[in-house]
Coordinates of C-alpha atoms in Angstrom, one line a residue:
N1 CA 215.3 -61.8 74.6
M2 CA 215.3 -61.6 70.8
S3 CA 211.6 -61.3 70.3
K4 CA 211.6 -58.3 73.0
S5 CA 214.2 -56.7 71.1
Y6 CA 212.1 -56.8 67.7
Y7 CA 209.3 -55.2 69.8
A8 CA 211.6 -52.3 71.1
E9 CA 213.1 -51.8 67.3
S10 CA 209.6 -51.5 65.7
S11 CA 208.5 -49.2 68.8
S12 CA 211.3 -47.1 68.0
Q13 CA 211.2 -46.8 64.4
T14 CA 207.7 -46.2 64.3
N15 CA 207.8 -43.5 66.6
K16 CA 210.4 -41.7 64.5
E17 CA 208.1 -42.2 61.7
D18 CA 205.2 -40.6 63.6
S19 CA 207.5 -37.6 64.5
H20 CA 208.8 -37.1 60.9
L21 CA 205.2 -37.6 59.4
H22 CA 203.6 -34.7 62.3
L23 CA 206.3 -32.7 61.1
H24 CA 205.4 -33.1 57.3
G25 CA 201.9 -32.3 58.4
E26 CA 202.9 -28.9 60.0
H27 CA 205.1 -28.2 56.7
C28 CA 203.2 -29.4 54.1
K29 CA 203.7 -26.2 51.9
D30 CA 207.4 -26.9 52.1
V31 CA 208.6 -28.8 49.2
S32 CA 211.8 -27.6 48.7
N33 CA 215.0 -29.9 48.1
S34 CA 215.4 -29.8 52.2
G35 CA 212.2 -30.9 52.8
I36 CA 212.5 -33.8 50.6
Q37 CA 215.7 -35.0 52.2
R38 CA 214.2 -34.9 55.9
E39 CA 211.5 -37.2 54.4
N40 CA 213.9 -39.6 53.1
C41 CA 216.1 -39.7 56.4
D42 CA 213.9 -42.0 58.1
L43 CA 213.8 -44.5 55.0
E44 CA 217.0 -45.1 55.9
S45 CA 216.0 -48.3 57.6
L46 CA 214.2 -49.1 54.2
T47 CA 217.1 -48.8 51.9
C48 CA 220.0 -50.2 54.0
V49 CA 222.4 -47.7 53.2
H50 CA 224.8 -47.4 56.1
Q51 CA 228.0 -46.8 54.1
D52 CA 231.2 -44.5 55.2
E53 CA 230.8 -41.0 53.5
G54 CA 234.5 -41.5 52.0
V55 CA 233.6 -44.7 50.3
V56 CA 230.3 -43.5 49.0
A57 CA 232.4 -40.4 47.2
S58 CA 235.1 -42.3 45.5
S59 CA 232.5 -43.9 43.2
I60 CA 230.2 -41.4 41.2
D61 CA 227.9 -44.3 40.1
N62 CA 227.6 -45.7 43.7
Y63 CA 227.0 -41.5 44.7
G64 CA 224.5 -41.2 42.2
D65 CA 222.5 -44.3 43.1
L66 CA 222.4 -43.2 46.9
R67 CA 221.1 -39.7 45.9
R68 CA 218.4 -41.4 43.7
R69 CA 217.7 -43.3 46.5
F70 CA 217.5 -40.8 49.2
N71 CA 216.1 -38.0 46.7
P72 CA 214.0 -39.9 44.5
T73 CA 212.4 -37.7 41.7
R74 CA 211.9 -40.0 38.3
P75 CA 209.3 -42.5 38.3
G76 CA 212.3 -45.3 38.2
D77 CA 213.4 -43.9 41.5
F78 CA 210.0 -44.9 43.0
A79 CA 210.2 -47.9 41.7
T80 CA 213.2 -48.5 43.3
L81 CA 211.9 -47.7 46.3
Q82 CA 208.9 -50.1 45.8
A83 CA 211.3 -52.8 45.1
E84 CA 213.3 -52.2 48.4
L85 CA 210.3 -52.3 50.5
V86 CA 209.3 -55.7 49.1
R87 CA 212.9 -56.9 49.9
W88 CA 212.9 -55.1 53.3
R89 CA 209.3 -56.7 54.2
C90 CA 210.5 -60.3 53.1
R91 CA 213.7 -59.7 55.5
E92 CA 211.7 -58.6 58.7
E93 CA 209.3 -61.9 57.5
R94 CA 212.2 -64.0 57.9
K95 CA 213.1 -62.5 61.4
I96 CA 209.9 -62.7 62.8
T97 CA 209.8 -66.5 61.7
D98 CA 213.1 -67.0 63.6
I99 CA 212.7 -65.3 66.6
S100 CA 208.7 -65.7 67.5
R101 CA 208.5 -68.3 70.0
N102 CA 204.8 -69.1 69.5
D103 CA 202.0 -68.6 66.6
G104 CA 200.6 -65.4 69.4
E105 CA 204.0 -63.9 69.5
K106 CA 204.5 -64.3 65.5
Q107 CA 201.0 -62.6 64.9
E108 CA 201.7 -59.7 67.3
M109 CA 205.0 -59.2 65.9
T110 CA 203.4 -59.1 62.4
K111 CA 200.8 -56.5 63.1
L112 CA 204.0 -54.2 64.1
L113 CA 205.7 -55.3 60.5
L114 CA 202.4 -54.0 58.7
K115 CA 202.1 -50.8 60.9
R116 CA 205.9 -49.9 59.6
E117 CA 205.2 -50.7 56.4
A118 CA 201.7 -48.6 56.5
H119 CA 204.4 -45.7 57.6
L120 CA 206.8 -46.3 54.9
L121 CA 204.0 -46.7 52.2
R122 CA 202.9 -43.2 53.6
K123 CA 206.1 -41.7 53.1
I124 CA 206.9 -42.6 49.6
E125 CA 203.7 -41.6 48.7
Q126 CA 204.5 -38.2 50.3
L127 CA 207.7 -38.2 48.1
K128 CA 205.7 -38.9 45.3
N129 CA 203.8 -36.1 45.8
S130 CA 206.4 -33.6 46.6
A131 CA 208.4 -34.4 43.7
T132 CA 205.1 -34.1 41.3
E133 CA 204.6 -30.7 42.4
K134 CA 208.3 -29.5 42.1
C135 CA 208.1 -30.9 38.7
K136 CA 204.6 -29.2 37.9
R137 CA 206.2 -25.6 39.6
E138 CA 209.5 -26.2 37.2
K139 CA 207.5 -26.6 34.1
I140 CA 205.3 -23.6 34.9
R141 CA 208.7 -21.4 35.6
H142 CA 210.1 -22.6 32.3
V143 CA 206.8 -21.7 30.1
M144 CA 206.9 -18.3 32.0
E145 CA 210.4 -17.8 30.9
L146 CA 209.6 -19.2 27.3
M147 CA 206.6 -17.1 26.6
S148 CA 208.2 -13.6 27.5
Q149 CA 211.1 -14.3 25.4
P150 CA 211.4 -11.9 22.1
K151 CA 211.0 -13.7 18.9
Q152 CA 214.2 -14.6 17.1
W153 CA 214.4 -13.3 13.4
E154 CA 216.7 -14.0 10.8
A155 CA 217.9 -11.0 9.0
S156 CA 218.7 -11.0 5.3
D157 CA 222.7 -11.0 6.4
G158 CA 222.5 -14.0 8.2
S159 CA 222.3 -12.0 11.7
V160 CA 219.5 -12.7 14.2
I161 CA 217.5 -10.1 15.6
A162 CA 215.3 -10.3 19.0
V163 CA 212.1 -8.4 18.0
D164 CA 209.1 -7.7 20.2
N165 CA 205.8 -8.2 19.3
P166 CA 202.2 -7.5 21.1
V167 CA 202.2 -11.2 21.9
T168 CA 205.6 -11.3 23.6
C169 CA 204.6 -8.1 25.4
R170 CA 201.4 -9.5 26.7
A171 CA 203.2 -12.6 27.8
R172 CA 205.8 -10.6 29.7
E173 CA 203.1 -8.6 31.1
M174 CA 201.3 -11.8 32.3
K175 CA 204.8 -13.0 33.8
A176 CA 205.1 -9.7 35.8
M177 CA 201.5 -10.1 37.3
H178 CA 202.1 -13.8 37.9
D179 CA 205.3 -13.6 39.8
E180 CA 203.9 -10.8 42.0
L181 CA 200.7 -12.8 42.5
S182 CA 203.2 -15.4 43.9
G183 CA 204.7 -13.3 46.3
L184 CA 204.2 -12.3 49.8
V185 CA 201.2 -9.7 50.6
K186 CA 203.0 -6.5 51.8
S187 CA 200.2 -4.5 52.4
V188 CA 196.4 -4.0 51.4
E189 CA 197.0 -1.3 49.2
E190 CA 199.4 -2.9 47.2
R191 CA 197.3 -6.1 47.1
I192 CA 194.5 -3.7 45.6
R193 CA 196.5 -2.4 43.1
L194 CA 198.0 -5.6 41.7
L195 CA 194.4 -7.4 41.9
G196 CA 193.1 -3.9 39.6
R197 CA 196.0 -4.6 37.2
I198 CA 195.1 -8.4 37.0
K199 CA 191.2 -7.6 36.8
A200 CA 191.7 -5.1 34.1
F201 CA 194.0 -7.6 32.0
V202 CA 191.1 -10.6 32.7
D203 CA 188.6 -8.3 31.4
K204 CA 190.4 -8.2 27.9
V205 CA 191.2 -11.7 27.3
E206 CA 188.6 -14.3 25.3
H207 CA 185.6 -15.0 27.6
S208 CA 185.5 -18.5 28.8
S209 CA 184.8 -20.4 32.1
L210 CA 188.2 -20.1 33.5
A211 CA 188.6 -16.5 32.8
E212 CA 185.2 -15.7 34.6
D213 CA 186.3 -17.7 37.6
V214 CA 189.7 -15.5 37.8
S215 CA 187.5 -12.8 37.3
M216 CA 184.8 -13.7 40.1
L217 CA 187.8 -14.8 42.5
L218 CA 189.3 -11.2 41.9
D219 CA 186.2 -9.2 42.6
R220 CA 185.6 -11.4 45.7
E221 CA 188.7 -10.7 47.1
L222 CA 188.5 -6.8 46.2
Q223 CA 185.5 -6.6 47.7
M224 CA 186.7 -8.0 50.9
L225 CA 189.6 -5.8 51.0
H226 CA 187.5 -2.7 50.5
Q227 CA 185.3 -3.5 52.9
C228 CA 187.7 -4.3 55.5
T229 CA 185.7 -7.8 55.8
D230 CA 187.6 -10.2 58.4
I231 CA 187.0 -13.8 56.8
G232 CA 189.9 -15.3 59.2
Q233 CA 193.4 -15.8 58.1
E234 CA 192.9 -19.7 57.1
F235 CA 189.9 -18.6 54.7
M236 CA 191.6 -15.8 53.0
E237 CA 194.8 -17.8 52.4
G238 CA 192.5 -20.6 50.7
M239 CA 190.8 -18.1 48.5
R240 CA 194.3 -16.6 47.4
V241 CA 195.5 -20.2 46.5
R242 CA 192.7 -20.8 44.4
L243 CA 193.0 -17.5 42.8
F244 CA 196.9 -18.0 42.2
N245 CA 196.1 -21.4 41.1
Q246 CA 193.3 -20.3 38.5
F247 CA 195.3 -17.6 37.1
T248 CA 198.3 -19.7 36.4
K249 CA 196.1 -22.4 34.4
L250 CA 194.8 -19.1 32.5
V251 CA 198.0 -17.6 31.7
M252 CA 199.2 -21.4 30.6
R253 CA 196.1 -21.8 28.2
L254 CA 196.9 -18.1 26.6
N255 CA 200.6 -19.0 26.1
S256 CA 199.8 -22.7 24.7
D257 CA 202.8 -22.6 22.1
A258 CA 205.1 -22.0 25.0
C259 CA 203.8 -24.5 26.9
N260 CA 204.0 -27.3 24.0
G261 CA 207.3 -26.0 23.6
A262 CA 208.3 -26.4 27.3
E263 CA 207.4 -30.2 26.6
R264 CA 209.5 -30.8 23.5

């Protein structure tokens, strides 16, 4: 029975998408390339790419298009996915019209179609958020590298000399603290020493609401660590994520020239 096969197909696809959405929720912090590729796998029915690997590999243009579909990173890639979604829905609507036997059956199948479409829209949004977060991290990494590089000066004989000045030395110190702050907490003693170094640095920078917020977060965690206060792993992790994000903003603000250079 053709209508029953549509119900079975819809149920199988929806369950598959539910499973992947559940996995995404458990690993929402994982925005690596592999994580993005896992999300894309269940968009195969949407993009309708079922080609032999040998055929794909034989065409660079085709392979590039395939990679953009299954690993979207740019606005144009997501526009393509949205267009594919529209075409996919049209195909499904035609299929429902062809195989439904009455209005009631057509209405039920349309409900299933809307559910599948909602899942695909959520997955596209997840991919977009992952790509945005990855782009943001890459920009921060690039700024950190730029700001800590020595200044290039041209000597009278035409040679280029790398020169450190107080600004680049301070920037290099900030990069080192930022890198440490982003790492895993190995011990309470090491964490206290790191937070103490950052606190001494932040207290020297120009007073602003952002610097005061970072200082307050540092004081709060230092107090909890010194007093061995148990506030629960989840709450502590949330505090540390906020501290890292605020310190990152402060570093970027204090090195606006490097930020502008990274955007060019």
